[in-house]
Short mmCIF file of C-alpha atoms in Angstrom, two decimals:
data_model
loop_
_atom_site.label_atom_id
_atom_site.label_comp_id
_atom_site.label_asym_id
_atom_site.label_seq_id
_atom_site.Cartn_x
_atom_site.Cartn_y
_atom_site.Cartn_z
CA MET A 1 60.00 -44.01 46.08
CA PRO A 2 61.46 -41.47 43.62
CA SER A 3 62.44 -42.99 40.31
CA ALA A 4 66.13 -43.36 39.59
CA THR A 5 67.68 -40.50 37.64
CA LEU A 6 68.54 -41.62 34.15
CA PRO A 7 71.61 -40.36 32.31
CA SER A 8 71.02 -37.79 29.60
CA VAL A 9 70.52 -39.11 26.11
CA LEU A 10 73.48 -36.82 25.30
CA ALA A 11 75.74 -38.34 27.95
CA GLY A 12 78.31 -39.34 25.32
CA LEU A 13 78.40 -35.93 23.65
CA ASP A 14 81.88 -34.44 23.51
CA PRO A 15 82.46 -30.69 23.40
CA VAL A 16 83.96 -29.17 20.26
CA PRO A 17 86.60 -26.43 20.28
CA LEU A 18 85.31 -22.89 20.28
CA ASP A 19 85.63 -20.96 17.02
CA GLU A 20 89.13 -19.46 17.16
CA ILE A 21 88.16 -16.01 15.91
CA PHE A 22 85.30 -15.54 18.37
CA ALA A 23 87.37 -16.99 21.24
CA LEU A 24 90.20 -14.60 20.38
CA ASN A 25 87.81 -11.66 20.29
CA ARG A 26 86.47 -12.65 23.71
CA ALA A 27 89.99 -12.84 25.12
CA PHE A 28 90.79 -9.41 23.73
CA ALA A 29 87.63 -7.89 25.19
CA THR A 30 88.45 -9.16 28.69
CA ASP A 31 92.15 -8.20 28.56
CA PRO A 32 92.61 -5.34 31.10
CA ALA A 33 95.79 -4.02 29.42
CA SER A 34 95.69 -0.31 28.63
CA GLN A 35 97.50 -0.84 25.34
CA LYS A 36 96.15 -3.71 23.28
CA VAL A 37 95.45 -4.33 19.60
CA SER A 38 92.92 -6.65 17.99
CA LEU A 39 94.00 -8.01 14.60
CA GLY A 40 91.70 -11.01 14.64
CA VAL A 41 88.09 -10.38 13.68
CA GLY A 42 87.38 -9.53 10.05
CA VAL A 43 85.33 -6.37 10.30
CA TYR A 44 86.12 -2.91 8.97
CA ARG A 45 87.24 -0.32 11.50
CA THR A 46 88.04 3.38 11.12
CA ASP A 47 91.44 4.81 11.97
CA ASP A 48 90.00 5.43 15.44
CA GLY A 49 89.26 1.73 15.76
CA LYS A 50 85.50 2.24 15.64
CA PRO A 51 82.80 0.63 13.50
CA TRP A 52 81.90 2.60 10.36
CA PRO A 53 78.25 2.46 9.34
CA LEU A 54 78.54 3.37 5.68
CA PRO A 55 77.21 6.90 5.09
CA VAL A 56 75.21 5.63 2.13
CA VAL A 57 73.63 2.96 4.33
CA GLU A 58 72.66 5.57 6.92
CA LYS A 59 71.16 7.70 4.15
CA ALA A 60 69.19 4.73 2.80
CA GLU A 61 68.00 3.84 6.30
CA LYS A 62 66.68 7.39 6.81
CA GLN A 63 64.89 7.35 3.46
CA LEU A 64 63.30 4.00 4.27
CA LEU A 65 62.22 5.26 7.68
CA ASP A 66 60.67 8.37 6.12
CA GLU A 67 58.83 6.22 3.59
CA GLY A 68 57.32 4.21 6.45
CA SER A 69 56.21 1.27 4.32
CA LEU A 70 53.39 -0.68 5.96
CA PHE A 71 54.95 -3.86 4.57
CA ARG A 72 58.42 -3.37 6.09
CA HIS A 73 57.88 -6.10 8.69
CA GLU A 74 55.92 -8.51 6.52
CA TYR A 75 57.06 -11.87 5.21
CA SER A 76 58.91 -11.88 1.92
CA ALA A 77 58.78 -14.70 -0.62
CA ILE A 78 60.60 -17.96 0.11
CA GLU A 79 63.26 -16.98 -2.42
CA GLY A 80 63.61 -13.66 -0.60
CA ASP A 81 62.99 -10.11 -1.73
CA VAL A 82 62.69 -10.62 -5.48
CA ALA A 83 63.94 -7.13 -6.38
CA PHE A 84 66.93 -7.53 -4.06
CA VAL A 85 67.78 -10.92 -5.56
CA GLU A 86 67.72 -9.43 -9.05
CA GLN A 87 70.04 -6.60 -8.01
CA ALA A 88 72.41 -9.06 -6.30
CA ARG A 89 72.55 -11.15 -9.48
CA ASN A 90 73.11 -8.08 -11.66
CA LEU A 91 75.94 -6.89 -9.44
CA MET A 92 77.64 -10.27 -9.40
CA PHE A 93 77.42 -11.03 -13.10
CA GLY A 94 77.65 -7.50 -14.50
CA PHE A 95 74.15 -7.12 -15.93
CA ASP A 96 72.83 -3.61 -16.61
CA ARG A 97 70.03 -2.89 -14.15
CA LYS A 98 68.25 -0.42 -16.44
CA THR A 99 68.36 -2.03 -19.87
CA GLU A 100 68.32 -5.67 -20.90
CA SER A 101 69.94 -6.61 -24.18
CA PRO A 102 68.82 -9.82 -25.92
CA LYS A 103 72.16 -11.36 -24.95
CA GLU A 104 71.67 -10.52 -21.28
CA LYS A 105 68.11 -11.79 -21.35
CA GLU A 106 69.33 -15.19 -22.57
CA ALA A 107 72.23 -15.19 -20.11
CA LYS A 108 69.90 -14.63 -17.16
CA LYS A 109 68.03 -17.81 -18.06
CA ARG A 110 71.12 -19.74 -17.00
CA ILE A 111 71.00 -18.44 -13.42
CA ALA A 112 68.74 -19.51 -10.55
CA SER A 113 69.10 -17.06 -7.65
CA VAL A 114 67.75 -16.88 -4.10
CA GLN A 115 68.31 -14.79 -0.99
CA THR A 116 70.25 -16.35 1.88
CA VAL A 117 71.27 -15.64 5.45
CA ALA A 118 74.50 -13.84 4.51
CA GLY A 119 77.49 -15.46 2.82
CA THR A 120 77.67 -18.26 5.37
CA GLY A 121 74.07 -19.18 4.59
CA ALA A 122 74.81 -19.04 0.86
CA ASN A 123 77.75 -21.40 1.28
CA HIS A 124 75.63 -23.73 3.42
CA LEU A 125 72.66 -23.71 1.06
CA GLY A 126 74.94 -24.40 -1.89
CA ALA A 127 76.68 -27.26 -0.09
CA LEU A 128 73.35 -28.80 0.93
CA PHE A 129 71.87 -28.43 -2.56
CA LEU A 130 74.88 -30.01 -4.27
CA LYS A 131 75.08 -32.80 -1.69
CA THR A 132 71.41 -33.58 -2.22
CA HIS A 133 71.20 -33.36 -5.99
CA MET A 134 74.71 -33.69 -7.42
CA LYS A 135 76.09 -36.10 -4.81
CA PRO A 136 79.77 -35.13 -5.21
CA LYS A 137 82.48 -37.43 -3.89
CA ASN A 138 84.69 -34.60 -2.72
CA VAL A 139 84.94 -30.86 -2.28
CA TRP A 140 88.40 -29.32 -2.72
CA LEU A 141 89.27 -26.52 -0.29
CA SER A 142 92.35 -24.35 -0.51
CA ASN A 143 95.03 -24.96 2.12
CA PRO A 144 94.48 -22.74 4.02
CA SER A 145 90.91 -21.53 3.63
CA TRP A 146 88.29 -19.73 5.70
CA ALA A 147 87.86 -22.06 8.67
CA ASN A 148 84.08 -22.11 8.33
CA HIS A 149 84.31 -23.66 4.86
CA LEU A 150 85.37 -26.93 6.45
CA THR A 151 82.55 -26.83 9.01
CA ILE A 152 79.96 -26.06 6.34
CA TRP A 153 80.93 -28.99 4.13
CA GLU A 154 81.30 -31.37 7.08
CA VAL A 155 77.77 -30.46 8.20
CA ALA A 156 76.55 -31.08 4.65
CA GLY A 157 78.20 -34.51 4.73
CA VAL A 158 80.62 -34.06 1.84
CA SER A 159 84.16 -35.42 2.10
CA TYR A 160 86.85 -32.82 1.58
CA LYS A 161 90.35 -32.68 0.18
CA THR A 162 92.74 -29.74 0.08
CA TYR A 163 94.80 -28.25 -2.70
CA PRO A 164 98.04 -26.33 -1.97
CA TYR A 165 97.55 -22.58 -1.97
CA TYR A 166 100.11 -20.88 0.27
CA ASN A 167 103.86 -21.30 -0.13
CA ALA A 168 105.25 -20.60 3.34
CA ALA A 169 108.84 -20.34 2.11
CA THR A 170 108.09 -17.56 -0.37
CA ARG A 171 104.92 -16.30 1.33
CA SER A 172 103.23 -16.36 -2.05
CA LEU A 173 100.53 -18.22 -3.96
CA ASP A 174 101.47 -21.83 -4.66
CA PHE A 175 99.80 -21.82 -8.07
CA ASP A 176 101.83 -24.73 -9.44
CA GLY A 177 100.98 -26.85 -6.40
CA MET A 178 97.32 -25.99 -6.72
CA MET A 179 97.15 -26.88 -10.40
CA SER A 180 99.14 -30.06 -9.96
CA ALA A 181 96.88 -31.36 -7.20
CA LEU A 182 93.68 -30.64 -9.12
CA GLU A 183 95.14 -32.01 -12.35
CA ASN A 184 96.42 -35.26 -10.88
CA GLU A 185 93.89 -35.97 -8.14
CA GLY A 186 90.69 -34.14 -9.09
CA GLN A 187 87.91 -36.44 -10.26
CA GLU A 188 84.99 -35.67 -12.56
CA GLY A 189 82.20 -34.16 -10.50
CA ASP A 190 84.42 -32.95 -7.66
CA ILE A 191 83.64 -29.47 -6.36
CA VAL A 192 86.44 -26.88 -6.21
CA LEU A 193 85.88 -24.07 -3.71
CA LEU A 194 87.38 -20.84 -5.08
CA HIS A 195 87.60 -17.43 -3.40
CA ALA A 196 86.41 -14.86 -5.96
CA CYS A 197 88.79 -12.19 -4.60
CA ALA A 198 90.67 -11.23 -1.42
CA HIS A 199 91.40 -14.83 -0.45
CA ASN A 200 90.68 -15.48 3.21
CA PRO A 201 93.01 -15.92 5.06
CA THR A 202 96.08 -15.33 2.87
CA GLY A 203 95.12 -12.23 0.89
CA LEU A 204 96.66 -13.89 -2.17
CA ASP A 205 94.67 -14.00 -5.42
CA PRO A 206 95.48 -15.60 -8.78
CA THR A 207 96.32 -13.29 -11.67
CA LYS A 208 93.89 -13.03 -14.60
CA GLU A 209 96.05 -15.43 -16.62
CA GLN A 210 96.07 -17.88 -13.72
CA TRP A 211 92.28 -17.62 -13.40
CA LYS A 212 92.01 -18.48 -17.10
CA ALA A 213 94.16 -21.56 -16.53
CA ILE A 214 92.00 -22.60 -13.56
CA ALA A 215 88.86 -22.23 -15.69
CA GLU A 216 90.38 -24.32 -18.48
CA LEU A 217 91.39 -27.05 -16.03
CA CYS A 218 87.91 -27.16 -14.43
CA GLU A 219 86.27 -27.38 -17.85
CA ARG A 220 88.61 -30.09 -19.12
CA LYS A 221 88.54 -32.18 -15.93
CA LYS A 222 84.79 -31.62 -15.44
CA LEU A 223 85.34 -30.15 -11.99
CA PHE A 224 82.54 -28.01 -10.54
CA PRO A 225 83.58 -24.46 -9.50
CA PHE A 226 81.99 -23.07 -6.33
CA PHE A 227 82.85 -19.39 -5.89
CA ASP A 228 82.69 -17.69 -2.51
CA SER A 229 82.41 -13.94 -3.11
CA ALA A 230 82.62 -12.14 0.23
CA TYR A 231 84.48 -8.96 -0.71
CA GLN A 232 83.16 -7.63 -4.03
CA GLY A 233 84.10 -3.95 -4.16
CA PHE A 234 85.74 -4.06 -0.75
CA ALA A 235 88.98 -5.65 -1.91
CA THR A 236 90.06 -3.17 -4.60
CA GLY A 237 87.33 -0.53 -4.48
CA SER A 238 86.01 -1.78 -7.85
CA VAL A 239 83.03 -4.15 -8.06
CA GLU A 240 84.07 -5.00 -11.63
CA ASP A 241 87.65 -5.95 -10.78
CA ASP A 242 86.59 -8.00 -7.76
CA ALA A 243 84.05 -9.96 -9.82
CA TRP A 244 86.42 -10.56 -12.73
CA ALA A 245 86.99 -14.26 -12.09
CA VAL A 246 83.30 -15.08 -11.67
CA ARG A 247 82.36 -13.17 -14.81
CA TYR A 248 85.16 -14.75 -16.81
CA PHE A 249 83.98 -18.28 -15.95
CA PHE A 250 80.37 -17.32 -16.67
CA GLU A 251 81.00 -15.61 -19.99
CA ASN A 252 83.83 -17.73 -21.40
CA LYS A 253 82.93 -21.22 -20.21
CA PRO A 254 79.22 -21.48 -21.14
CA SER A 255 79.35 -25.28 -21.25
CA MET A 256 80.40 -25.44 -17.60
CA GLU A 257 78.07 -25.16 -14.60
CA MET A 258 79.06 -23.46 -11.35
CA CYS A 259 77.61 -21.59 -8.39
CA VAL A 260 78.34 -18.45 -6.39
CA ALA A 261 77.84 -17.64 -2.71
CA GLN A 262 77.52 -13.86 -2.36
CA SER A 263 77.83 -11.79 0.80
CA PHE A 264 76.99 -8.14 1.51
CA SER A 265 78.46 -8.08 5.01
CA LYS A 266 81.78 -6.45 4.14
CA ASN A 267 80.93 -4.27 1.16
CA PHE A 268 77.88 -2.70 2.83
CA GLY A 269 79.07 -2.96 6.42
CA LEU A 270 75.93 -4.97 7.22
CA TYR A 271 77.66 -7.60 9.34
CA GLY A 272 74.78 -8.22 11.71
CA GLN A 273 72.01 -7.88 9.12
CA ARG A 274 72.98 -11.17 7.42
CA VAL A 275 72.46 -10.25 3.76
CA GLY A 276 73.46 -12.72 1.08
CA ALA A 277 72.46 -14.53 -2.10
CA PHE A 278 73.15 -17.85 -3.80
CA HIS A 279 73.35 -18.26 -7.56
CA TYR A 280 73.37 -21.56 -9.45
CA VAL A 281 74.63 -21.21 -13.03
CA LEU A 282 73.43 -23.74 -15.60
CA ASN A 283 75.24 -24.45 -18.85
CA VAL A 284 73.81 -23.02 -22.07
CA GLU A 285 72.19 -26.32 -23.03
CA SER A 286 70.26 -26.65 -19.75
CA THR A 287 68.39 -23.36 -19.31
CA GLY A 288 65.15 -25.34 -19.20
CA LEU A 289 66.20 -26.55 -15.76
CA GLN A 290 66.22 -23.07 -14.24
CA GLU A 291 62.78 -23.45 -12.65
CA ALA A 292 63.62 -26.91 -11.29
CA VAL A 293 66.82 -25.63 -9.67
CA PHE A 294 65.00 -22.59 -8.30
CA SER A 295 62.13 -24.61 -6.82
CA ASN A 296 64.47 -27.11 -5.19
CA LEU A 297 66.51 -24.31 -3.63
CA CYS A 298 63.27 -22.83 -2.30
CA ASN A 299 62.30 -26.21 -0.88
CA LEU A 300 65.54 -26.36 1.12
CA ILE A 301 65.08 -22.76 2.27
CA ARG A 302 61.52 -23.44 3.40
CA GLY A 303 62.66 -26.38 5.50
CA GLU A 304 65.51 -24.46 7.14
CA PHE A 305 64.63 -20.79 7.65
CA SER A 306 61.59 -20.11 5.42
CA MET A 307 63.01 -16.87 3.94
CA GLY A 308 65.86 -14.42 4.32
CA PRO A 309 65.64 -11.43 6.68
CA VAL A 310 64.26 -8.29 5.04
CA GLY A 311 65.98 -5.45 6.93
CA GLY A 312 69.44 -5.54 5.39
CA SER A 313 68.30 -6.69 1.96
CA THR A 314 65.91 -3.72 1.78
CA ILE A 315 68.83 -1.37 2.42
CA VAL A 316 70.93 -3.00 -0.31
CA LYS A 317 68.01 -2.90 -2.73
CA LYS A 318 67.43 0.78 -1.96
CA VAL A 319 71.07 1.64 -2.68
CA LEU A 320 71.41 -0.44 -5.85
CA THR A 321 68.21 0.88 -7.44
CA ASP A 322 69.04 4.57 -6.94
CA ASP A 323 71.74 6.10 -9.16
CA ASN A 324 72.82 8.68 -6.59
CA LEU A 325 73.01 6.17 -3.77
CA THR A 326 74.85 3.67 -5.95
CA SER A 327 77.44 6.32 -6.84
CA GLU A 328 77.87 7.18 -3.16
CA TRP A 329 78.26 3.50 -2.34
CA HIS A 330 81.12 3.21 -4.82
CA ASP A 331 82.78 6.15 -3.06
CA ASN A 332 82.33 4.42 0.30
CA LEU A 333 83.96 1.29 -1.11
CA LYS A 334 86.97 3.33 -2.21
CA THR A 335 87.21 4.85 1.27
CA MET A 336 87.37 1.42 2.91
CA SER A 337 89.68 -0.23 0.39
CA SER A 338 92.08 2.71 0.31
CA ARG A 339 92.44 2.72 4.10
CA ILE A 340 93.24 -0.99 4.05
CA ILE A 341 95.84 -0.45 1.32
CA SER A 342 97.41 2.46 3.21
CA MET A 343 97.68 0.39 6.41
CA ARG A 344 99.39 -2.42 4.51
CA LYS A 345 101.97 0.05 3.28
CA ALA A 346 102.38 1.66 6.71
CA LEU A 347 103.11 -1.71 8.36
CA TYR A 348 105.49 -2.69 5.59
CA ASP A 349 107.30 0.65 5.73
CA GLU A 350 107.73 0.45 9.49
CA LEU A 351 109.04 -3.13 9.44
CA THR A 352 111.46 -2.11 6.69
CA ARG A 353 112.61 0.93 8.67
CA LEU A 354 113.24 -1.26 11.70
CA GLY A 355 115.18 -3.76 9.61
CA THR A 356 113.00 -6.58 10.89
CA PRO A 357 114.61 -9.91 9.92
CA GLY A 358 112.97 -11.61 6.95
CA THR A 359 111.10 -10.32 3.93
CA TRP A 360 107.85 -8.40 4.23
CA GLU A 361 106.95 -7.48 0.63
CA HIS A 362 104.11 -9.97 0.78
CA ILE A 363 102.17 -7.62 3.07
CA VAL A 364 101.75 -5.06 0.27
CA GLN A 365 101.45 -7.71 -2.45
CA GLN A 366 98.46 -9.34 -0.77
CA ASN A 367 94.92 -8.06 -1.22
CA GLY A 368 91.84 -7.37 0.85
CA MET A 369 91.18 -7.39 4.57
CA PHE A 370 93.64 -10.08 5.64
CA SER A 371 97.36 -10.72 5.53
CA TYR A 372 99.19 -13.97 6.13
CA THR A 373 102.19 -12.52 7.94
CA GLY A 374 104.34 -15.65 8.12
CA LEU A 375 104.64 -15.38 11.91
CA THR A 376 104.87 -18.71 13.74
CA PRO A 377 102.39 -19.91 16.40
CA GLY A 378 105.07 -19.32 19.04
CA GLN A 379 105.56 -15.76 17.88
CA VAL A 380 101.80 -15.18 17.80
CA GLN A 381 101.53 -16.40 21.38
CA SER A 382 104.40 -14.16 22.47
CA LEU A 383 102.81 -11.13 20.80
CA LYS A 384 99.63 -11.81 22.74
CA GLU A 385 101.29 -12.38 26.11
CA LYS A 386 103.96 -9.65 25.99
CA TYR A 387 102.42 -6.95 23.81
CA HIS A 388 98.68 -7.75 23.96
CA VAL A 389 98.56 -7.90 20.15
CA TYR A 390 95.91 -10.45 19.19
CA MET A 391 95.96 -12.44 15.93
CA LEU A 392 95.15 -15.97 14.78
CA LYS A 393 97.62 -18.78 15.49
CA SER A 394 98.27 -19.03 11.76
CA GLY A 395 99.72 -15.51 11.79
CA ARG A 396 96.77 -14.13 9.85
CA ILE A 397 95.96 -10.54 10.73
CA SER A 398 93.04 -8.32 9.90
CA ILE A 399 94.63 -5.22 8.39
CA SER A 400 91.56 -3.24 9.43
CA GLY A 401 92.72 -3.49 13.04
CA LEU A 402 95.76 -1.38 12.22
CA SER A 403 95.65 2.41 12.47
CA LYS A 404 97.97 5.40 12.40
CA LYS A 405 97.86 5.28 16.19
CA ASN A 406 98.97 1.67 16.64
CA VAL A 407 100.87 0.60 13.51
CA THR A 408 104.24 1.71 14.92
CA TYR A 409 103.56 -0.18 18.16
CA VAL A 410 102.52 -3.32 16.26
CA ALA A 411 105.59 -3.16 13.99
CA GLN A 412 107.92 -2.76 16.97
CA ALA A 413 106.21 -5.68 18.71
CA ILE A 414 106.64 -7.85 15.62
CA ASP A 415 110.25 -6.76 15.24
CA ASP A 416 111.10 -7.67 18.84
CA THR A 417 109.26 -10.95 18.61
CA VAL A 418 110.84 -12.04 15.32
CA ARG A 419 114.29 -11.30 16.76
CA ASN A 420 113.73 -13.20 19.98
CA VAL A 421 111.12 -15.93 19.44
CA SER A 422 111.39 -18.70 16.87
#
């Protein structure tokens, strides 16, 4: 007789909701409407709505192909491509790649750096490392934050709390609420997740004076800053301006430790190549621990993915070690950032021309790829159903999805929706 069929060992497994961004993108792709607009996924698009492989990346790819290195498909080290990791560190912390002053040489001893699987992998590796070796009670995430931050820290097994960040009434940064929560509820050893620039999803960043106050609070309360840097150079067109907060903490708070998750997806247009780095910064009294931190990071990497992928990191290394290519890359960054800025202004101007109820200055005051529009979930749903304009339920839009061809249509859709849907 055949044996009885046993239930799966996963019989009690419940499904989890699909990632909203990817589900939204799927819905957009299958929408048969002739006029539709995707403002959901955070990738750069040209004014024609097409992907834009950076010209400097294409040039680097051709040079690499012509070189035909026999080692291009070989394993790298566990810590990744060493030369790439050095360039990533130099870019993040502002070190000169050609000369090394005695001060910079000492400063580099504070940093343990490794290659990761993009910014997501850097965030995950950092969370896992801190959970394992620092054992924090809590991680503080901004409310709102990039949705994947929550998933990453839940997977790492660290409890989370949120600090106020967005003031819905004024559509501005709730700096006082943020500082009050961290001041009154933050405990020594808690991690504070900070967006280095172009906050996702609100597009709202602290001013330099506010960053200084955040650094002072973290130092005094012994909170551990964890920077997520996903848009260096993409947000403003300047790698220096977009790294200002990280560099200020590093240079002006030498007694405080921190870490940085670094992504090259946006600023090099290497979304699918998964290029990233993680940097752990020791305080000035603990540089002797650099090798211990480095080796423990490598141990986690070895157990998870062995080493980072070499394709994208080789492109980044090629660009950042060639003066001409680096200069061209800076020009490409300005091209992307300026288009984003111009689309912010175009949407704002059109909403103003239409006399759309409410205030819309926040669209041009925000920074980077995303804007928190202030639209309600009901309005977002109506925009999708009536006008086939797709955005997240929170009202967050990717400015890159706007173009000269559709910005008038989107503004008119928003205007009609705001007037008729609460």
